[in-house]
Coordinates of C-alpha atoms and ligand atoms in Angstrom, one line a residue:
X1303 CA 79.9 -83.1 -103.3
X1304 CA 80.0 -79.6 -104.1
X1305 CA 77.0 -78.0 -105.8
X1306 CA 76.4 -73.9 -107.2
X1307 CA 73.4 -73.5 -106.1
X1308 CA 71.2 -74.0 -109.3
X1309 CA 67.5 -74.8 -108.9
X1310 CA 68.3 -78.3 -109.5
X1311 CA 70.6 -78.5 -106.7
X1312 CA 68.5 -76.8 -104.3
X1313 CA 65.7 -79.6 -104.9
X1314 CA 68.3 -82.5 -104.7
X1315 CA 69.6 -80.3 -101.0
X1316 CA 65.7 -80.3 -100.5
X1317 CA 65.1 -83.8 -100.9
X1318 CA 67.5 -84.8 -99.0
X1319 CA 66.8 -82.6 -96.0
X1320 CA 62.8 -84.2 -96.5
X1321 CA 64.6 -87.8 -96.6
X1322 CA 66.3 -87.1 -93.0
X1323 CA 69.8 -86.6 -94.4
X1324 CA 72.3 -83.7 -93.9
X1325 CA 73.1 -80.9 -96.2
X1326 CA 75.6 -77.7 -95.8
X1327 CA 74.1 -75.0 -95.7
X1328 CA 76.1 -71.6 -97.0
X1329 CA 75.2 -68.6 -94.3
X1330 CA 76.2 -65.4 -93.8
X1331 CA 78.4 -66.9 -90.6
X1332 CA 79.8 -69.7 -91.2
X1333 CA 78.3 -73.0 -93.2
X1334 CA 76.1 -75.4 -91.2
X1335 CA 75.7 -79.1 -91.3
X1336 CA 71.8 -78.6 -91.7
X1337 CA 68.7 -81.2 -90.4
X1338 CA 65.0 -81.2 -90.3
X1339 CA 64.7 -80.0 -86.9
X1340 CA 61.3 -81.2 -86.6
X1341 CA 62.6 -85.3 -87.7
X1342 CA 64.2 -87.2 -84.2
X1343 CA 66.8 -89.0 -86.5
X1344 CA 68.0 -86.2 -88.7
X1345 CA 69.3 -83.9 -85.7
X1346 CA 70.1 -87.1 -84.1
X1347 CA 72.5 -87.9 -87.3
X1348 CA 74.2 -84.1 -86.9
X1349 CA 75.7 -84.9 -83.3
X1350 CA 76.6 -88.5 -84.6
X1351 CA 78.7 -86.8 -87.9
X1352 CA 79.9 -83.9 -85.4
X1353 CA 81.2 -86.3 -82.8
X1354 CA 79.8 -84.2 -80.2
X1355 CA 80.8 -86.0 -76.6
X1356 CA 77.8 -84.1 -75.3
X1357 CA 74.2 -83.0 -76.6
X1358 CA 75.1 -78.9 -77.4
X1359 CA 71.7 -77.3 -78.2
X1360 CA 71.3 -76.4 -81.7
X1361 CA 70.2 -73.3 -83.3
X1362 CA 67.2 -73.0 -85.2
X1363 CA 67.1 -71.6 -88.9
X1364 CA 64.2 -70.1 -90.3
X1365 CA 62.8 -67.7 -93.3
X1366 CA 60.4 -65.4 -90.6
X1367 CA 59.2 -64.5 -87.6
X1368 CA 55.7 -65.0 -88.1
X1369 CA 57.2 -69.1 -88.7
X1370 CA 59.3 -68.8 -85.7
X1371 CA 56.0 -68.3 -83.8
X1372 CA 55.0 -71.7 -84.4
X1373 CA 58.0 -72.2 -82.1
X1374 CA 59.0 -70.0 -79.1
X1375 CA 57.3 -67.9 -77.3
X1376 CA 57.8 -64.3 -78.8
X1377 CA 58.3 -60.9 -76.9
X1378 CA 58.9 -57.0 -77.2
X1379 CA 62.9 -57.8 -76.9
X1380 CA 62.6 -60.1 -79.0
X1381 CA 60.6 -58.0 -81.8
X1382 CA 63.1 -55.1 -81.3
X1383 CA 66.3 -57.7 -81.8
X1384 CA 64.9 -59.1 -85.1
X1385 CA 63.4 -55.9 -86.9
X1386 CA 67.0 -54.6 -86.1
X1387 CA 69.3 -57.7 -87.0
X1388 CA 67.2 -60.0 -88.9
X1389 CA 67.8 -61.6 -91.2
X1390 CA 71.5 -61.1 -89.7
X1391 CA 74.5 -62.9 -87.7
X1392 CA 72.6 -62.6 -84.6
X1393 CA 70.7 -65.7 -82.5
X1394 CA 68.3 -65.2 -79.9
X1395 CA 67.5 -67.5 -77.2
X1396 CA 63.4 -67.7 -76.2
X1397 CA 61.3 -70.3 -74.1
X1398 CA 60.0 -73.0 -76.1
X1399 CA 56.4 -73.8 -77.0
X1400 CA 55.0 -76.6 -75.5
X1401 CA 53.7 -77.7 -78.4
X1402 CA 56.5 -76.7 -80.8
X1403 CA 56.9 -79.7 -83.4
X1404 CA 60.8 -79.4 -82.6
X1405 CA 62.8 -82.3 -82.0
X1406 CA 63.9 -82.0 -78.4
X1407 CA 67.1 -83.2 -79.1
X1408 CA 68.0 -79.4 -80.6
X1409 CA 67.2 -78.2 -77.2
X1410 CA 69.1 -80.9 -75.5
X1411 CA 65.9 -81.4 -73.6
X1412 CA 65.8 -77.6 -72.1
X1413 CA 62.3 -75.4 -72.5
X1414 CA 64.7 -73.0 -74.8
X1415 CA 65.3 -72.2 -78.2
X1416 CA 67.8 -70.7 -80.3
X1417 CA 66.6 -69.2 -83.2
X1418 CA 67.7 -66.8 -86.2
X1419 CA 67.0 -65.9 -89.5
X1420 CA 70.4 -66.1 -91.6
X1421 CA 71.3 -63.5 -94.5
X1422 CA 72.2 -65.6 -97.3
X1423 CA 70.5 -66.0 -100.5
X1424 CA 70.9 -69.3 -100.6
X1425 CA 69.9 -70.7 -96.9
X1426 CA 67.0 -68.2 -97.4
X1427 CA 66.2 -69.9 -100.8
X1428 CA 66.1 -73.6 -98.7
X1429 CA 64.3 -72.2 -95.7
X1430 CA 61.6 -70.9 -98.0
X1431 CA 60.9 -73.8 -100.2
X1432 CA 61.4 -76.4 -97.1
X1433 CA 59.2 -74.0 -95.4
X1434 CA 60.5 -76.3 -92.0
X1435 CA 63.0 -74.8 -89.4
X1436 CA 66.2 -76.7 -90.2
X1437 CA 69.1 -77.4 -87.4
X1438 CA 72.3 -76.2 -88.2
X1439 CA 75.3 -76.2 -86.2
X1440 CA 78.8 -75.0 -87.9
X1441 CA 79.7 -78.0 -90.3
X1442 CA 83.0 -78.9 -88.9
X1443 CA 84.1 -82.5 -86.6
X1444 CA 83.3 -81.5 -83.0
X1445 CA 86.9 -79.2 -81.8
X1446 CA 87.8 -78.2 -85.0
X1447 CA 87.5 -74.9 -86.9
X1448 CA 84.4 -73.5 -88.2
X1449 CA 84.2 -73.6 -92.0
X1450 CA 83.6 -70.8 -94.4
X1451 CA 83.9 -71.9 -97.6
X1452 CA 81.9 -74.9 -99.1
X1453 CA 85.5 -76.5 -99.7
X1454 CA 86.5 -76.3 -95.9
X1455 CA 82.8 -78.8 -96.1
X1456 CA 83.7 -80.7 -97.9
X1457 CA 87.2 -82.1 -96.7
X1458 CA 85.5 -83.0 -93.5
X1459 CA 82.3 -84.7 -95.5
X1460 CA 82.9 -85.7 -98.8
X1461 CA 80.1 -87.0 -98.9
X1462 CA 77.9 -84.3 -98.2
X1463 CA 75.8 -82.2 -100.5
X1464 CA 77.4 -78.7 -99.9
X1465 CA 75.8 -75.8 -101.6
X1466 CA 78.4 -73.6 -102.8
X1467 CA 77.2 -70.2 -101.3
X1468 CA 80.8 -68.5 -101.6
X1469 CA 82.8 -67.2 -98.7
X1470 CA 81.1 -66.7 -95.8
X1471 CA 80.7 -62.6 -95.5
X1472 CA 80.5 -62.9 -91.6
X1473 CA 83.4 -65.4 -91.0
X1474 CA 82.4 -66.3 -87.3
X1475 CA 79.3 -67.7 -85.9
X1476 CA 76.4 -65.6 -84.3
X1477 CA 76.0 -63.2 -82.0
X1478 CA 74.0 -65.1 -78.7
X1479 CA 71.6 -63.4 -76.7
X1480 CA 69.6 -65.3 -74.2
X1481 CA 66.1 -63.5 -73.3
X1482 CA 64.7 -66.5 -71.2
X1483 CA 65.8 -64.6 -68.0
X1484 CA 64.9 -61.4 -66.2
X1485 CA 68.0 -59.5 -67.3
X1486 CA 69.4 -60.5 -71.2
X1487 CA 72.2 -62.4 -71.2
X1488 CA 75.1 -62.4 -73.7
X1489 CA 76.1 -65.6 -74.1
X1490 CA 78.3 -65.7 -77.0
X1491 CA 80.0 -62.7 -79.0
X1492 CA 79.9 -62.0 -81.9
X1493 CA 79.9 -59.7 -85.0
X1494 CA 76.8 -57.5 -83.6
X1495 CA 78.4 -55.8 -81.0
X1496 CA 77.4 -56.3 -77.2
X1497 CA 77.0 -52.2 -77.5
X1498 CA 75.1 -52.5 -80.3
X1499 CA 72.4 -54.6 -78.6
X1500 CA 72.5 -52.5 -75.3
X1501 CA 71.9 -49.3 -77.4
X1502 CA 68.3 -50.7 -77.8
X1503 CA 67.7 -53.1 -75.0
X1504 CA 69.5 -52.1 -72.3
X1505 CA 72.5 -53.7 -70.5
X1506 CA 73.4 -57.0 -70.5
X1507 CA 74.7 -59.3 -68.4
X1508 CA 77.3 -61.6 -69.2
X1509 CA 77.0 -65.6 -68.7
X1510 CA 79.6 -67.4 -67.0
X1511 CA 81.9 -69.6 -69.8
X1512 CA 81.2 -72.5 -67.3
X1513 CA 76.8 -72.2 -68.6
X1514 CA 77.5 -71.4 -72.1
X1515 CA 80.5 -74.5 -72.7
X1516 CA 78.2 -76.5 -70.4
X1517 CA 74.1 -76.0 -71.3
X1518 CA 73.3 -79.3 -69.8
X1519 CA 74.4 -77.5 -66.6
X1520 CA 71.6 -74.0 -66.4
X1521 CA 68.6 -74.1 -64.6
X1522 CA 66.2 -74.3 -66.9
X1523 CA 67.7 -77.9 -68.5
X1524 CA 64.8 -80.3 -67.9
X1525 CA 65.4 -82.7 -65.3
X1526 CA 63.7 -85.8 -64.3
X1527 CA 60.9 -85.2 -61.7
X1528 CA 61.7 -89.1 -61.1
X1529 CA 65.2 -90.3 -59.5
X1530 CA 67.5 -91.9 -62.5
X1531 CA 69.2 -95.2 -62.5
X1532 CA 72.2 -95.9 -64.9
X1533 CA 73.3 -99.1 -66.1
X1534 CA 70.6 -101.4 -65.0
X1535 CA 69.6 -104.6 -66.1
X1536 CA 67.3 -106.0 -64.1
X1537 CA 64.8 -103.1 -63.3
X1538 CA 62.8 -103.6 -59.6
X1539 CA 59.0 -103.8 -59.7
X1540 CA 57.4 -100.7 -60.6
X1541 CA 60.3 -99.2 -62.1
X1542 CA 60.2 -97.2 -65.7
X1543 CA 62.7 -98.9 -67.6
X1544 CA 64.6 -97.4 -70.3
X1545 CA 66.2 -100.6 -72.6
X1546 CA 68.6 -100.4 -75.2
X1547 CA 69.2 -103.2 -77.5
X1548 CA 67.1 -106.9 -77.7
X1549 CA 65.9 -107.2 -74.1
X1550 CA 63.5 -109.9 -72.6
X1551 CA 61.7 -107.5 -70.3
X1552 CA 58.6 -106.3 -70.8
X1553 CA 56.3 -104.0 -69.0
X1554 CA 53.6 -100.7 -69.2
X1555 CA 56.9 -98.9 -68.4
X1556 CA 59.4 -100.4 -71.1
X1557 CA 60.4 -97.8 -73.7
X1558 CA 63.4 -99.7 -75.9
X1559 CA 65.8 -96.4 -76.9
X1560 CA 66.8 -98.5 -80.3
X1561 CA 65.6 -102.2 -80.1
X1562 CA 68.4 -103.0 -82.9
X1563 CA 71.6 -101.1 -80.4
X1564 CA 71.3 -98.8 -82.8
X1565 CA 72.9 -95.4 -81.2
X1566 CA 71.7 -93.0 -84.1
X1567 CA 68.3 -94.0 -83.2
X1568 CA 68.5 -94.4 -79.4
X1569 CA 70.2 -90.2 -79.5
X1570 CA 66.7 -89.6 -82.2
X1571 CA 64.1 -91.1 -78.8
X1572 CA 66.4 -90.2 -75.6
X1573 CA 64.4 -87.1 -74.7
X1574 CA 61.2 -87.6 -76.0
X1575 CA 61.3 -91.2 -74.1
X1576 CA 62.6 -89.9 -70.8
X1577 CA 59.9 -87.5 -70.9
X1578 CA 57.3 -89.9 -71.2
X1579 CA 58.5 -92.5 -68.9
X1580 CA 58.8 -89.7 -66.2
X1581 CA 55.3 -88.5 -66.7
X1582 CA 54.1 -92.5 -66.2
X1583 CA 53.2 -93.3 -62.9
X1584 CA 56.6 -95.3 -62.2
X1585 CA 58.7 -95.2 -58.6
X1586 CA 61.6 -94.4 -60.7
X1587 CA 63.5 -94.5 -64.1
X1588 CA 65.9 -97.4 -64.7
X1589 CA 68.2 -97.4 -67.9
X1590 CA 69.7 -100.7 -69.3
X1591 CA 73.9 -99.7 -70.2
X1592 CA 74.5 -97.6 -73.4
X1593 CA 77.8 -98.2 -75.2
X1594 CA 80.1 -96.0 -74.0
X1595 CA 81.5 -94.6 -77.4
X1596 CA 80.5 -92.8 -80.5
X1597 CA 77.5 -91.1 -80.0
X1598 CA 77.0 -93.1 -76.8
X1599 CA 79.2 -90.9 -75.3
X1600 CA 76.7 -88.0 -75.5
X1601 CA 73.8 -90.3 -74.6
X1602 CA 75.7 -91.3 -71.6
X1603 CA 76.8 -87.8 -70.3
X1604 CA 73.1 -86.9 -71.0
X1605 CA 72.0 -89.5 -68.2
X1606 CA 74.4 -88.6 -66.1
X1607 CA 73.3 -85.7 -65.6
X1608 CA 69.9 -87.0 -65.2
X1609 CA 70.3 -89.3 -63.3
X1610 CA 73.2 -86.4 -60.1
X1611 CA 71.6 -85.1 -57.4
X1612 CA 69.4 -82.2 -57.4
X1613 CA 69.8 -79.1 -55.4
X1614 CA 66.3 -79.2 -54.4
Ligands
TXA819 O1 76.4 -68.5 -86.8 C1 75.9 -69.5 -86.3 O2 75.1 -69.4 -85.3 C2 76.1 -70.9 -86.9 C3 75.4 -70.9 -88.3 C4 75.5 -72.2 -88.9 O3 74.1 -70.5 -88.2 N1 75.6 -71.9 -86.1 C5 76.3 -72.2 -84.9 O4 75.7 -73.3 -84.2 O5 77.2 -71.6 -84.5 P1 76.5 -74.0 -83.0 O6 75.8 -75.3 -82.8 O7 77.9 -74.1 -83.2 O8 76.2 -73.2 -81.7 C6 75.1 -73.5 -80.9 C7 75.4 -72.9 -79.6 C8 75.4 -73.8 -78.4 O9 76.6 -74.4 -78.2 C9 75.0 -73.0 -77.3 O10 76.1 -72.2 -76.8 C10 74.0 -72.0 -77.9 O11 74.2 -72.1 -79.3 N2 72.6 -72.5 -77.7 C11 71.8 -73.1 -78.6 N3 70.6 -73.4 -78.0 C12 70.6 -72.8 -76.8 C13 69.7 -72.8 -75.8 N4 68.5 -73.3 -75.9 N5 70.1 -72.1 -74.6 C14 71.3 -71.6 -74.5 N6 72.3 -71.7 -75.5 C15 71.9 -72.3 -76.6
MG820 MG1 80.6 -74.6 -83.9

């Protein structure tokens, strides 16, 4: 459903958002298919309505730095970047604080953020009276093109509340810079020039396609201190075991990903279970079979890469 953007509709886009559900979100970009970022099963519903085969990070919307804070660890970059481009079409990428009431699921499990603060009256409007940082990816079917009007929304989710924020001013997604490392990193182009940033930061260097297409593959993605299993059954004694689905085995080291075989829900507890089972004082981390479809297939590539060899 398309909605102007009336007081009454931002409350109805507002309780939705507080219910777990989706909304799109008008920015200055492109529009985004918006979350809680803070609620498990909300993000966990945006790569389920994207079709994402793999868990992309997400970026993070806010209304201000000082609420950003909550989040990320801030810097002198960092400060520079935003009091230049912010609110603006430009998304920075800063470690994660530990405590940060994010769902790991829009970090695909790394010790990053994304962040920005978008200029559009109306997302500003919904970030300010959520007052949460909500999750927003473009709001177009994984491999399709990113839409900019609330129409282009709408033919991919009629069922969606879009708010009708007009044509996006921007037209393509955020400029990407990545401050987690010693030397910035431009990961993604974008309207605010690459000369633009180096004009007040210095150069930067220029990510390989490979890290940006593939996050799950940089260094800082969190990995298992424990070895991984896949597609086990029966776990061995004093194995972690990660179940999905009814299962007969019990344990101090059962977590149950969705005990319904629910894959919405087993996408909302991957991380935040994996964590906990490899901070347990298991011999290793076995996980029962996922279904290999829907959003199982970005569960699945998710353990994979769990569960490959290290380097180290
Ligand atoms: O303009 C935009 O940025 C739009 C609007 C809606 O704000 N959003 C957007 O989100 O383009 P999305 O999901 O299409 O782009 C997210 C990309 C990821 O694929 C990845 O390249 C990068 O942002 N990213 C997010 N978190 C990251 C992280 N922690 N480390 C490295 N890259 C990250
Ligand atoms: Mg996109």
């Amino acid at each position: 459903m398309i909605c102007p953007p009336s007081n009454q509709h931002i409350q109805n886009a507002i309780d939705q958002l507080n219910n777990g559900d989706l909304i799109g979100l008008p920015t200055e970009t492109v529009y985004g298919l918006a979350a809680d970022a803070t609620n498990d099963l909300a993000v966990a519903k945006i790569f389920e309505r994207k079709k994402r085969p793999r868990f992309n990070p997400l970026i993070i919307h806010s209304h201000s730095i000082q609420s950003l804070k909550d989040h990320v660890i801030w810097s002198k970059t960092a400060e520079v970047l935003a009091q230049t481009f912010w609110p603006g079409p430009l998304t920075l990428v800063l470690p994660k604080l530990k405590d940060s009431s994010i769902s790991l699921l829009c970090s695909a499990g790394m010790d990053t953020l994304a962040v920005r603060i978008p200029n559009h009256p109306v997302s500003l409007e919904i970030l300010q009276r959520f007052d949460k940082p909500l999750a927003a990816p473009s709001a177009n079917p994984s491999g399709r093109i990113s839409p900019t009007h609330a129409e282009h929304v709408h033919q991919d989710y009629p069922d969606l509340l879009v708010l009708d924020g007009g044509a996006c001013s921007v037209g393509i997604e955020s400029t990407i810079i990545d401050l987690t490392n010693e030397s910035p990193q431009l990961l993604r182009p974008g309207m605010i020039t690459r000369h633009e940033v180096e004009a007040l930061i210095g150069p930067l260097s220029t990510a390989t396609s490979d890290a940006v297409k593939a996050p799950g593959m940089l260094k800082s993605h969190y990995a298992p201190e424990h070895s991984v299993k896949l597609n086990v059954n029966n776990p061995k004694e004093g194995e972690a075991y990660l179940a999905f689905g009814p299962t007969h085995i019990t344990g101090d080291f059962v977590l149950n990903l969705s005990p319904t075989g629910q894959l919405t829900e087993a996408a909302a507890n991957l991380f935040t279970m994996l964590r906990k089972l490899d901070a347990s004082s298991c011999t290793g981390i076995a996980v029962a079979p996922i279904p290999n479809e829907g959003l199982g297939l970005a569960i699945n590539d998710r353990l994979k890469r769990a569960a490959a060899p290290r380097d180290t």
